[in-house]
Short mmCIF file of C-alpha atoms and ligand atoms in Angstrom, two decimals:
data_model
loop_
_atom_site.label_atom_id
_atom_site.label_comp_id
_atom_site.label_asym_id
_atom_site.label_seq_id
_atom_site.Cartn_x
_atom_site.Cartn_y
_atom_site.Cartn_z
CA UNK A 21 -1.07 8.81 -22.72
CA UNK A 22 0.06 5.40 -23.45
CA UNK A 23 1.30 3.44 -20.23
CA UNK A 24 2.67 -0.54 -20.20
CA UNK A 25 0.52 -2.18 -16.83
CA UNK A 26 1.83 -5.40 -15.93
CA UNK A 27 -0.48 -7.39 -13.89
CA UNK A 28 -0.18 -9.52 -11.22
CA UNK A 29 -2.66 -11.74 -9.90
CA UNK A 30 -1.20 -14.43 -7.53
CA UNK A 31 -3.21 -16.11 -5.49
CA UNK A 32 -6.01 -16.80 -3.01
CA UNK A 33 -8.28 -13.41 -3.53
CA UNK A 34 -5.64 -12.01 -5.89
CA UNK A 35 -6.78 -12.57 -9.05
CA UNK A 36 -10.70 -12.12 -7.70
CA UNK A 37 -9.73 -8.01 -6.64
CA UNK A 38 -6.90 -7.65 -9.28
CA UNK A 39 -9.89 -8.22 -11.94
CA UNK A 40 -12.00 -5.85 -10.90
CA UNK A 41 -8.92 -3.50 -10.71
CA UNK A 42 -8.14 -3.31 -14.32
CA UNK A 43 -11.83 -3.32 -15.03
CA UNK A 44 -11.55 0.25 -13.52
CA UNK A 45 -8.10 0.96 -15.27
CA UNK A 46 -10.10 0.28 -18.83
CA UNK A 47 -12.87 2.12 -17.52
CA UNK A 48 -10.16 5.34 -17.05
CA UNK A 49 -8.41 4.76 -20.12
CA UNK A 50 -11.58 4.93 -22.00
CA UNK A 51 -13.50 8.22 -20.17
CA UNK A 52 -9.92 9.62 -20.16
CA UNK A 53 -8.25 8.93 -23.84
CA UNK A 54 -5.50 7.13 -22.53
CA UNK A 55 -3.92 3.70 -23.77
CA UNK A 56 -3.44 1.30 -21.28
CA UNK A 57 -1.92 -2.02 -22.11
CA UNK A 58 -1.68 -5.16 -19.97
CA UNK A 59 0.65 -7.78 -19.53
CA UNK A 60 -0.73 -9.96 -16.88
CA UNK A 61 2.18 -12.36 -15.42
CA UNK A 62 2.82 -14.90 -12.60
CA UNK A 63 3.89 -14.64 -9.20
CA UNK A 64 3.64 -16.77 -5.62
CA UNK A 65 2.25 -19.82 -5.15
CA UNK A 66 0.64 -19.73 -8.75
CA UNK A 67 4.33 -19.53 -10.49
CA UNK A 68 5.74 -22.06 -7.97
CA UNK A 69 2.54 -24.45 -9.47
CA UNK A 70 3.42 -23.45 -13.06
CA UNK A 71 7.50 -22.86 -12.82
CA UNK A 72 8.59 -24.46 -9.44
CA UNK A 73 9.76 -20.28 -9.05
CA UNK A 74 7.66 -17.53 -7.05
CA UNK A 75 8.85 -14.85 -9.25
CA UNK A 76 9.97 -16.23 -12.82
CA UNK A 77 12.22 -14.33 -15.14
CA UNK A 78 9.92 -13.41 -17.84
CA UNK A 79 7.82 -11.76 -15.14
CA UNK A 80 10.47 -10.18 -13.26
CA UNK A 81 11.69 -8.53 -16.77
CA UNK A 82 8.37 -8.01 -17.61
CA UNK A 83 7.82 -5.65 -14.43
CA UNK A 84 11.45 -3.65 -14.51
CA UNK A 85 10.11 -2.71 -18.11
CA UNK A 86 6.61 -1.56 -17.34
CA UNK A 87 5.54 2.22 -16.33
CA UNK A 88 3.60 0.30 -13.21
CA UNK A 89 3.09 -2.73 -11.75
CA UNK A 90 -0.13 -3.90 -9.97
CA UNK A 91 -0.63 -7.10 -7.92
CA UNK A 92 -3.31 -8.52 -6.02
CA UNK A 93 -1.57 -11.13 -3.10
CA UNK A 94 0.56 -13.87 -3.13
CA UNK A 95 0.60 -17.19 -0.71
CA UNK A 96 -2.20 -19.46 1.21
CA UNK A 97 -2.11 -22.61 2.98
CA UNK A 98 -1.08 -25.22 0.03
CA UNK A 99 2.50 -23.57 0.02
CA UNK A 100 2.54 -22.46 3.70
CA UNK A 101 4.60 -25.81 5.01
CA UNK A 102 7.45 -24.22 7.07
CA UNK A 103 9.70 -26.81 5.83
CA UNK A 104 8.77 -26.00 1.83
CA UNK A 105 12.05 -25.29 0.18
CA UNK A 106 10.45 -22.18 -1.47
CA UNK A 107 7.53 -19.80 -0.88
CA UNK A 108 5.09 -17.38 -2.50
CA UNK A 109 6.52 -14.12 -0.36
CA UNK A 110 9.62 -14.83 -1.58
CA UNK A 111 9.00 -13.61 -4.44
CA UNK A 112 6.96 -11.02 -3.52
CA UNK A 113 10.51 -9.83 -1.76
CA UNK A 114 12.31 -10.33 -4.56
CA UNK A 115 10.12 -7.98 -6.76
CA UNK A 116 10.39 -5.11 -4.45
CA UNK A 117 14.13 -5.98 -4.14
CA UNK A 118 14.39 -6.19 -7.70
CA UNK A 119 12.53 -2.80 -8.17
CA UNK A 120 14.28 -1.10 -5.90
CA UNK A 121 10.73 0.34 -4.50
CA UNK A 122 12.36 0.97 -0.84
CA UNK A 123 9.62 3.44 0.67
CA UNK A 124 5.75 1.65 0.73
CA UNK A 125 2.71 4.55 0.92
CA UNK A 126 0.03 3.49 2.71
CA UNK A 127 -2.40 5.94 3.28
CA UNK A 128 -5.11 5.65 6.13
CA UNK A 129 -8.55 7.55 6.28
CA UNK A 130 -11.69 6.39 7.66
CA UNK A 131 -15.02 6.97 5.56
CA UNK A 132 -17.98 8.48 8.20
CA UNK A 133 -19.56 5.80 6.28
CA UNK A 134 -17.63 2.88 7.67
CA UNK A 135 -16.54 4.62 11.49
CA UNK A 136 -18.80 2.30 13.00
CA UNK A 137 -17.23 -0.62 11.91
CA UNK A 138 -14.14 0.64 13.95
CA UNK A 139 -13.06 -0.89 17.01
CA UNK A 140 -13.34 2.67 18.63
CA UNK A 141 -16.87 4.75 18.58
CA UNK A 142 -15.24 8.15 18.63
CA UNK A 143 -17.24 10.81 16.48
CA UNK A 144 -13.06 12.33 15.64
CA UNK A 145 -12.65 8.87 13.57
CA UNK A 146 -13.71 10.76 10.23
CA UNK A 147 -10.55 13.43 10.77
CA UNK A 148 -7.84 10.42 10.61
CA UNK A 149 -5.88 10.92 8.13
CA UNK A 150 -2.17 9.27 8.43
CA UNK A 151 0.30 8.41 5.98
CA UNK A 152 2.23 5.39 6.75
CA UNK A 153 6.15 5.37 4.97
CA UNK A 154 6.83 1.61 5.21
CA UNK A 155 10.74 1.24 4.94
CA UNK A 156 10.33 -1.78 2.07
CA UNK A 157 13.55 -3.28 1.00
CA UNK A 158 15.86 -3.74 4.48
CA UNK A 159 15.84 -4.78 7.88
CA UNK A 160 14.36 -8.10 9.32
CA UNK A 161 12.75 -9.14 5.97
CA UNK A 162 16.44 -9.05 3.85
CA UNK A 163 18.76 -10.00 5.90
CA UNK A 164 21.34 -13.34 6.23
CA UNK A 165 18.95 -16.45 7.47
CA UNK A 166 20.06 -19.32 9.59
CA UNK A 167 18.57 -22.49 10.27
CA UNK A 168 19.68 -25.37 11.89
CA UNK A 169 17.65 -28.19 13.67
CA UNK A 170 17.06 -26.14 16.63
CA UNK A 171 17.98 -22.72 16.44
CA UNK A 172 17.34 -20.13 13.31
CA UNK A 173 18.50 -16.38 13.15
CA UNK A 174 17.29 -13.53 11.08
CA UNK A 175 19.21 -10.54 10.56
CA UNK A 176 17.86 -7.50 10.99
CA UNK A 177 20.38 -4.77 9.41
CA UNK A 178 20.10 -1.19 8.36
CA UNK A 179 22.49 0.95 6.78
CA UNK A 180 22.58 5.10 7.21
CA UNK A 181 21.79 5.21 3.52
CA UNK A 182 18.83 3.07 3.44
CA UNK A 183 17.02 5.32 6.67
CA UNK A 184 18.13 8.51 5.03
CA UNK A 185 16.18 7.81 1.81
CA UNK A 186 12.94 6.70 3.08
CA UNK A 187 13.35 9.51 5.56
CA UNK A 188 14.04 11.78 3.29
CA UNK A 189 10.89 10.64 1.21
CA UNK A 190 8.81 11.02 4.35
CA UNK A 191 9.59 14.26 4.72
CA UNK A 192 8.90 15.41 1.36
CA UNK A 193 5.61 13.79 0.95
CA UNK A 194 4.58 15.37 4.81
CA UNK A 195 5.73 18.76 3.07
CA UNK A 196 2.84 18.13 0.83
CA UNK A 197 0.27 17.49 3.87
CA UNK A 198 0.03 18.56 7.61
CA UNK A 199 4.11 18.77 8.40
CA UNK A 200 4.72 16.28 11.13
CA UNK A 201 6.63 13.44 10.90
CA UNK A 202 6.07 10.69 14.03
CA UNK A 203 8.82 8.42 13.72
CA UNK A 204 8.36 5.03 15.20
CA UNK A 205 11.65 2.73 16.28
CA UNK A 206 12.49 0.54 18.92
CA UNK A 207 15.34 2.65 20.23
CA UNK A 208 15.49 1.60 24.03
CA UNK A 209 16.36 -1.76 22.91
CA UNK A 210 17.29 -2.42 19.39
CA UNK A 211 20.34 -0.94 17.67
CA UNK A 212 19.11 -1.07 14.27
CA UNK A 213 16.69 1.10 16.06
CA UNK A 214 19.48 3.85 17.50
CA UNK A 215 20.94 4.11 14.10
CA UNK A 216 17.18 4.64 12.61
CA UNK A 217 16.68 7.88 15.29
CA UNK A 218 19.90 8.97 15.01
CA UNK A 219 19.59 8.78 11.14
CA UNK A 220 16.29 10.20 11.09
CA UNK A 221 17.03 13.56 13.83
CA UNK A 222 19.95 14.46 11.29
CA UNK A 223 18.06 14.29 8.11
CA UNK A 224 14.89 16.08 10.11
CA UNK A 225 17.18 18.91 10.31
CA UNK A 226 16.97 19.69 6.60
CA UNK A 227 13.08 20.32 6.96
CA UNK A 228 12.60 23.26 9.87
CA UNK A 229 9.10 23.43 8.30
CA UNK A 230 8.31 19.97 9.64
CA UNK A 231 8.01 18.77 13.16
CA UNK A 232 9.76 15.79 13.63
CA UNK A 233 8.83 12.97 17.05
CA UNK A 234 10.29 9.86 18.02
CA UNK A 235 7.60 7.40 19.74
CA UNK A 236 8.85 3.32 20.39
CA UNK A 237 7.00 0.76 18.61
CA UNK A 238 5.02 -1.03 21.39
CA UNK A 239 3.10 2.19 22.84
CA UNK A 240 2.86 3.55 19.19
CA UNK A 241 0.36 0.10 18.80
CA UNK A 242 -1.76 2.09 21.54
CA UNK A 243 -1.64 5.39 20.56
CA UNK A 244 -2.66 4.22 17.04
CA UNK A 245 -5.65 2.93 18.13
CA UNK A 246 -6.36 5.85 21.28
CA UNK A 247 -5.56 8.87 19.27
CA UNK A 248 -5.26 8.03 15.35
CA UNK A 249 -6.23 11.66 14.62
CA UNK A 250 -2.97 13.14 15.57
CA UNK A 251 -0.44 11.64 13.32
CA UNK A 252 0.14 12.89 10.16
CA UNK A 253 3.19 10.84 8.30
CA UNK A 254 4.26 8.15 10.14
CA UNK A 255 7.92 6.79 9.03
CA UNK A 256 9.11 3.66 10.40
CA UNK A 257 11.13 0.18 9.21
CA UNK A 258 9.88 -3.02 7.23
CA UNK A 259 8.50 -5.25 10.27
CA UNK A 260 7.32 -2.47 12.19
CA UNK A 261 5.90 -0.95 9.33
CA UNK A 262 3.84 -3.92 8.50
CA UNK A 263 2.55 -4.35 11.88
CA UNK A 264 1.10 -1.30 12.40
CA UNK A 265 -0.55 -1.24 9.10
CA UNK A 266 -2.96 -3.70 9.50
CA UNK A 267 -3.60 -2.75 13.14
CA UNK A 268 -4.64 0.87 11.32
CA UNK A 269 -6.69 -1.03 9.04
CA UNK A 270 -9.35 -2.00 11.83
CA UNK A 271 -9.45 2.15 12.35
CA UNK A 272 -10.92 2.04 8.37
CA UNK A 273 -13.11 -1.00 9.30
CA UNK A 274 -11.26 -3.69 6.94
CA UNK A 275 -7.99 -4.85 6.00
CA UNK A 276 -9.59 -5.00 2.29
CA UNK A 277 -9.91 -1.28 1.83
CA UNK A 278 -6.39 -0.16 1.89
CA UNK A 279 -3.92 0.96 -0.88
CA UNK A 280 -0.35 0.76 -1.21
CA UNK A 281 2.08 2.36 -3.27
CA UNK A 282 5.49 0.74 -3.34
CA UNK A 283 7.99 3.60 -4.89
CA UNK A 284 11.74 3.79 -5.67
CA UNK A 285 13.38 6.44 -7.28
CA UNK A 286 12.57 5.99 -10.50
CA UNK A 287 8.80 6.57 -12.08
CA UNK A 288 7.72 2.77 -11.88
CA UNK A 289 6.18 1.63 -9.20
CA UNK A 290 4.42 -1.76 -7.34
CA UNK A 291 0.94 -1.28 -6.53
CA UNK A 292 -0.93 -3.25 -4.26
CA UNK A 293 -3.82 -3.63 -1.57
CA UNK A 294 -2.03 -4.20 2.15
CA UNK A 295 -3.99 -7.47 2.57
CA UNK A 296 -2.98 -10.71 1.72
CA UNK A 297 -4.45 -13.66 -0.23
CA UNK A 298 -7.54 -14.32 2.50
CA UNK A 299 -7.41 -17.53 1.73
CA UNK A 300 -10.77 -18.03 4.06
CA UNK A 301 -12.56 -16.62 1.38
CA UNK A 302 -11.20 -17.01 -1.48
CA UNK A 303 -13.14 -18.30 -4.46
CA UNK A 304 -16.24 -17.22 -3.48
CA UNK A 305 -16.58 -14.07 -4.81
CA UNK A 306 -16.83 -11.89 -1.43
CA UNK A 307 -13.70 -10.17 -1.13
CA UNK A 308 -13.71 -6.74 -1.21
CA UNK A 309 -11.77 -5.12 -4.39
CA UNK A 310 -11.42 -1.71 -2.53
CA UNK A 311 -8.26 -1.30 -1.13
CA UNK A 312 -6.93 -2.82 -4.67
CA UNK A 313 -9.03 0.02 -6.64
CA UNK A 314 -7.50 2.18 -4.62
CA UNK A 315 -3.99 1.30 -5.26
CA UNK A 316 -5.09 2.17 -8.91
CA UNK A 317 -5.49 5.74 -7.91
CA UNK A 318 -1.87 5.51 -6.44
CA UNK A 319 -0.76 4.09 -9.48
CA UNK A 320 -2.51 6.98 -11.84
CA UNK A 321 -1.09 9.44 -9.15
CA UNK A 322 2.71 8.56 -8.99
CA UNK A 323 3.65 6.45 -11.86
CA UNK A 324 1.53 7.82 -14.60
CA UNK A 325 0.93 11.29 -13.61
CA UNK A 326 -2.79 11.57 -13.91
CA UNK A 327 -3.37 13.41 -10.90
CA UNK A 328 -7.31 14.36 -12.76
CA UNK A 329 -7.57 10.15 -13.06
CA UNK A 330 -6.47 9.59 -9.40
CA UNK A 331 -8.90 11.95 -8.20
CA UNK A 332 -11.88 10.22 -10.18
CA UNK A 333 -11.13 6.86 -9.34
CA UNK A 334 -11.11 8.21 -5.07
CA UNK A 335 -14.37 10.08 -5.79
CA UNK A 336 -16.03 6.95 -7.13
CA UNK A 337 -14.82 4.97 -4.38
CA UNK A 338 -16.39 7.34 -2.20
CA UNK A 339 -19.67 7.60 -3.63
CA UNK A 340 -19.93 3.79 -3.64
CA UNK A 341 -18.76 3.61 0.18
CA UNK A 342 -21.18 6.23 1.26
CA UNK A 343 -23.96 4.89 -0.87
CA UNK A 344 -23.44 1.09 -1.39
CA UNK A 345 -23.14 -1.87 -2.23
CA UNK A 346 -20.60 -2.96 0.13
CA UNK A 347 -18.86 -6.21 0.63
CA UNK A 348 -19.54 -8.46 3.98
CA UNK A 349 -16.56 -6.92 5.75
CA UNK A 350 -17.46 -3.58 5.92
CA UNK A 351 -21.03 -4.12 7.07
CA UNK A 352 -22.73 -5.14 3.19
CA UNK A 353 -23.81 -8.67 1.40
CA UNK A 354 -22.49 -7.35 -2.26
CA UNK A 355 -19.96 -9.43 -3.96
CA UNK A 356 -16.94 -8.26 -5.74
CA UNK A 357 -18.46 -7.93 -8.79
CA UNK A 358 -21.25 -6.05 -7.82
CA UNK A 359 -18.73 -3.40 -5.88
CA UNK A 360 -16.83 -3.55 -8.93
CA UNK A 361 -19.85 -2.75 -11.08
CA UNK A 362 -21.08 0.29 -8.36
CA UNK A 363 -17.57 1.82 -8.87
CA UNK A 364 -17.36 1.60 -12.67
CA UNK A 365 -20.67 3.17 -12.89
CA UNK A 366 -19.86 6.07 -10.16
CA UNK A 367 -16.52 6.70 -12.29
CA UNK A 368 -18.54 7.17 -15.76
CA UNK A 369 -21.54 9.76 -13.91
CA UNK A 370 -17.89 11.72 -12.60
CA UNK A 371 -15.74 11.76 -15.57
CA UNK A 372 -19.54 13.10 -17.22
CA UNK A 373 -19.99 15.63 -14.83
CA UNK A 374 -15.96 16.58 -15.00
CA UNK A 375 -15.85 16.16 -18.61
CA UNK A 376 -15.92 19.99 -19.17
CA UNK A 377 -12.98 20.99 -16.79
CA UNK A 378 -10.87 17.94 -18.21
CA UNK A 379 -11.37 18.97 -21.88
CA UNK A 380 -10.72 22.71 -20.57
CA UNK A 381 -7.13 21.76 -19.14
CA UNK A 382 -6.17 19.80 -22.11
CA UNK A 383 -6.98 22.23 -24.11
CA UNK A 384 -4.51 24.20 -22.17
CA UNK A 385 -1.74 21.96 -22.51
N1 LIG B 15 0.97 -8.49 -0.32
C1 LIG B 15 0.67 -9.76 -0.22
O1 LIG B 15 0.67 -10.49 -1.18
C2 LIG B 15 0.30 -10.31 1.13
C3 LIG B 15 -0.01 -9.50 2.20
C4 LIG B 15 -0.36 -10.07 3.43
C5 LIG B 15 -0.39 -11.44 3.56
N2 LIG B 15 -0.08 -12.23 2.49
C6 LIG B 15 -0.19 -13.69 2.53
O2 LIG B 15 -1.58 -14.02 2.54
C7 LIG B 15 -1.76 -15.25 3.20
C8 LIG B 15 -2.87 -15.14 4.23
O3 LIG B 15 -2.47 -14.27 5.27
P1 LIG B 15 -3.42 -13.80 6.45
O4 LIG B 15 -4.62 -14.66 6.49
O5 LIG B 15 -2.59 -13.62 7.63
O6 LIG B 15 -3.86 -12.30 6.03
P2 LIG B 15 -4.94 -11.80 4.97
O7 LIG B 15 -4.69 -10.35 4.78
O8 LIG B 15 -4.90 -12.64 3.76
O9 LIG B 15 -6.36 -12.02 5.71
C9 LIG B 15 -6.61 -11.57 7.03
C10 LIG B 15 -8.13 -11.42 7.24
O10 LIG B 15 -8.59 -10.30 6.50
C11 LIG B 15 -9.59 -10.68 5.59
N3 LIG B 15 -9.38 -9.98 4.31
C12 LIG B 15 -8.22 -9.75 3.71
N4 LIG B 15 -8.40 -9.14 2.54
C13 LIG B 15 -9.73 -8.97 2.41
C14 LIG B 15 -10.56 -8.41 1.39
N5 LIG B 15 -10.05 -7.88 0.27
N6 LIG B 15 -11.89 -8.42 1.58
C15 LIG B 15 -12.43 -8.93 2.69
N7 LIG B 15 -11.71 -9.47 3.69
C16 LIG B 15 -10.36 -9.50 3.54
C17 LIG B 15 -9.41 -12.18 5.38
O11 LIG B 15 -10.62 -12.78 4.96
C18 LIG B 15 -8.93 -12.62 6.73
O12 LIG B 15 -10.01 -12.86 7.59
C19 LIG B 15 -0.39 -15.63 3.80
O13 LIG B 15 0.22 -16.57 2.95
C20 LIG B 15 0.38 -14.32 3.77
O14 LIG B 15 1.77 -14.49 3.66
C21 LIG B 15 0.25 -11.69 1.27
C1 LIG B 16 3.33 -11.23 2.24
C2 LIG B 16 4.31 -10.45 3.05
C3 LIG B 16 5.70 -10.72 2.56
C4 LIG B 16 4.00 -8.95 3.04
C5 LIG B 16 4.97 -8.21 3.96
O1 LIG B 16 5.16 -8.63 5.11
O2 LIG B 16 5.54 -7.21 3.51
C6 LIG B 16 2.61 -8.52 3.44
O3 LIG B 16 2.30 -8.84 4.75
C7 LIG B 16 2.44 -7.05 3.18
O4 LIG B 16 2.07 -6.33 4.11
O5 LIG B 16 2.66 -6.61 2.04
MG1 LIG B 17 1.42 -7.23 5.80
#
């Protein structure tokens, strides 16, 4: 198939993992017959540098137009002065405003590999297997701002239409897996939060097949980390949502080996690693490009369809995980480009070995 990729970089570690993404897109285009173009564009602080805008036009157009958009992090210290009068994440924000991409996948498993590196020695580790539906485009993150010289306010506001959707999408997608839904709000307190369970018990209804729980935000940190393995999709809003993501990410062993998938309800889609610019290592050719190969295989999965490509790309990430190299954080002394290199050459020795049963279902139509 033919498929329009923008790329975008940003800053810090971005461009270092983003490079070694689309060195395994090519790598899938070519095994696979497909025709992957790239139009690589700015965001963050490198557009603020080169525009005085974290999310120019051009590139905005450039990623409502594209069948997928992949990006690698935005910010770092240089643009983090609280009184700047514009900043990187904004517009990260924008983009996912702009694309309408309200419900953010992030999967969690742990490789046996890696369940040492986690903070918890429990032989169960390898069984974890959550799926985190990060409400993307409302509550804390989008809502009216206030600043004066001593106080500043930020909204946080929901609307029954924006929990039904991503509710509704976690439902599906737990359909598709183990059938529970853990829903995770801050109910006793917050009434963004009573309109979330109330929102989310009335859709839950729809889907008998799926069990539906409520747990509050502040013992769901706990139980994360005391009993990962037994939450299956796990549905909650934008700031809780990105909490609890990287606190999962020390169950996997790094913040640089998880994906995300940013979708909407159209077939585009933002793709992206959950970490964020590291600027503490940045430059140096350490960071780990795992988490942003990964978010490949989300993109080949739900914006181009290539369920065969998605698989490859997790199967080589595998084999390199079990087998090495690995990057510092997850135990190793490999740079990126030597990861990079491991996974390229684990993806050609599968798509050999799968050639057969790929020609065999094209063949079929
Ligand atoms: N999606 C994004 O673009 C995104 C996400 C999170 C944070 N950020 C931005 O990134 C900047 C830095 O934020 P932070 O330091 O709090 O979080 P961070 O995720 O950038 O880094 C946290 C820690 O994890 C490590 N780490 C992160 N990614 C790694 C990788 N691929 N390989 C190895 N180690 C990795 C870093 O070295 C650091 O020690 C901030 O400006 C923040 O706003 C951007
Ligand atoms: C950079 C920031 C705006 C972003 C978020 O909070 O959504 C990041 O932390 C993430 O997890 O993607
Ligand atoms: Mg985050």
């Amino acid at each position: 198939m033919k498929a329009n990729i923008v790329t975008l970089p940003g800053d810090g570690v971005g461009p270092e993992v983003t490079a070694a993404a689309v060195a395994v897109l090519e790598a899938v285009a070519a095994h696979y017959e497909h025709e992957f173009a790239f139009d690589e564009q700015l965001i963050g602080g490198a557009a603020i540098d080169a525009t005085g805008e974290p999310l120019p036009a051009d590139a905005l157009d450039a990623c409502k137009a594209a069948d997928a958009v992949l990006l690698g992090a935005v910010g770092g210290p240089k643009w983090s002065d609280p009184n700047a009068p514009v900043r990187p994440e904004q517009g990260l924000l924008a983009l996912r405003a702009a694309l309408g991409v309200y419900a953010n996948l992030r999967p969690l498993t742990v490789h046996p590999a890696l369940a040492d590196l986690s903070p918890l020695k429990n032989e169960k580790l390898k069984d974890v297997d959550v799926l985190f539906v990060r409400e993307l485009t409302g509550g804390a993150y989008f809502g009216a701002k206030t600043k004066t010289a001593d106080a500043a306010t930020d909204e946080c506001k929901y609307t029954v239409a924006e929990v039904e959707r991503v509710t509704r999408r976690a439902f599906e997608l737990a359909r598709a897996r183990r059938r529970h839904v853990t829903s995770v709000d801050k109910a006793n307190v917050l009434e963004t939060s009573r309109l979330w369970r109330r929102t989310v018990t009335r859709v839950a209804a729809d889907y008998p097949d799926v069990t539906l729980e409520h747990q509050l935000v502040d013992s769901m940190a706990m139980l994360l980390l005391t009993r990962p393995g037994s939450y299956d999709v796990v549905v909650t809003e934008n700031l809780f949502g990105d909490i609890l993501t990287d606190e999962a990410a020390a169950l996997a062993g790094s913040l640089g080996l998880l994906p995300s998938a940013s979708l909407g309800e159209g077939s585009n889609g933002l793709y992206e690693p959950i970490h964020g610019s590291a600027p503490d290592i940045a430059g140096k050719g350490v960071a780990n490009p795992v988490g942003t190969i990964l978010s490949v295989a989300l993109l080949l999965r739900h914006s181009l369809r290539l369920e065969a490509e998605a698989q490859a790309v997790e199967a080589a990430i595998d084999h390199v995980l079990q087998h090495g190299p690995r990057t510092r954080d997850v135990g190793g002394d490999a740079g990126t480009v030597e990861v990079r290199d491991a996974v390229l050459k684990a993806l050609a020795d599968y798509a050999a070995t799968h050639r057969s049963y790929f020609d065999g279902a094209r063949a079929c139509g």
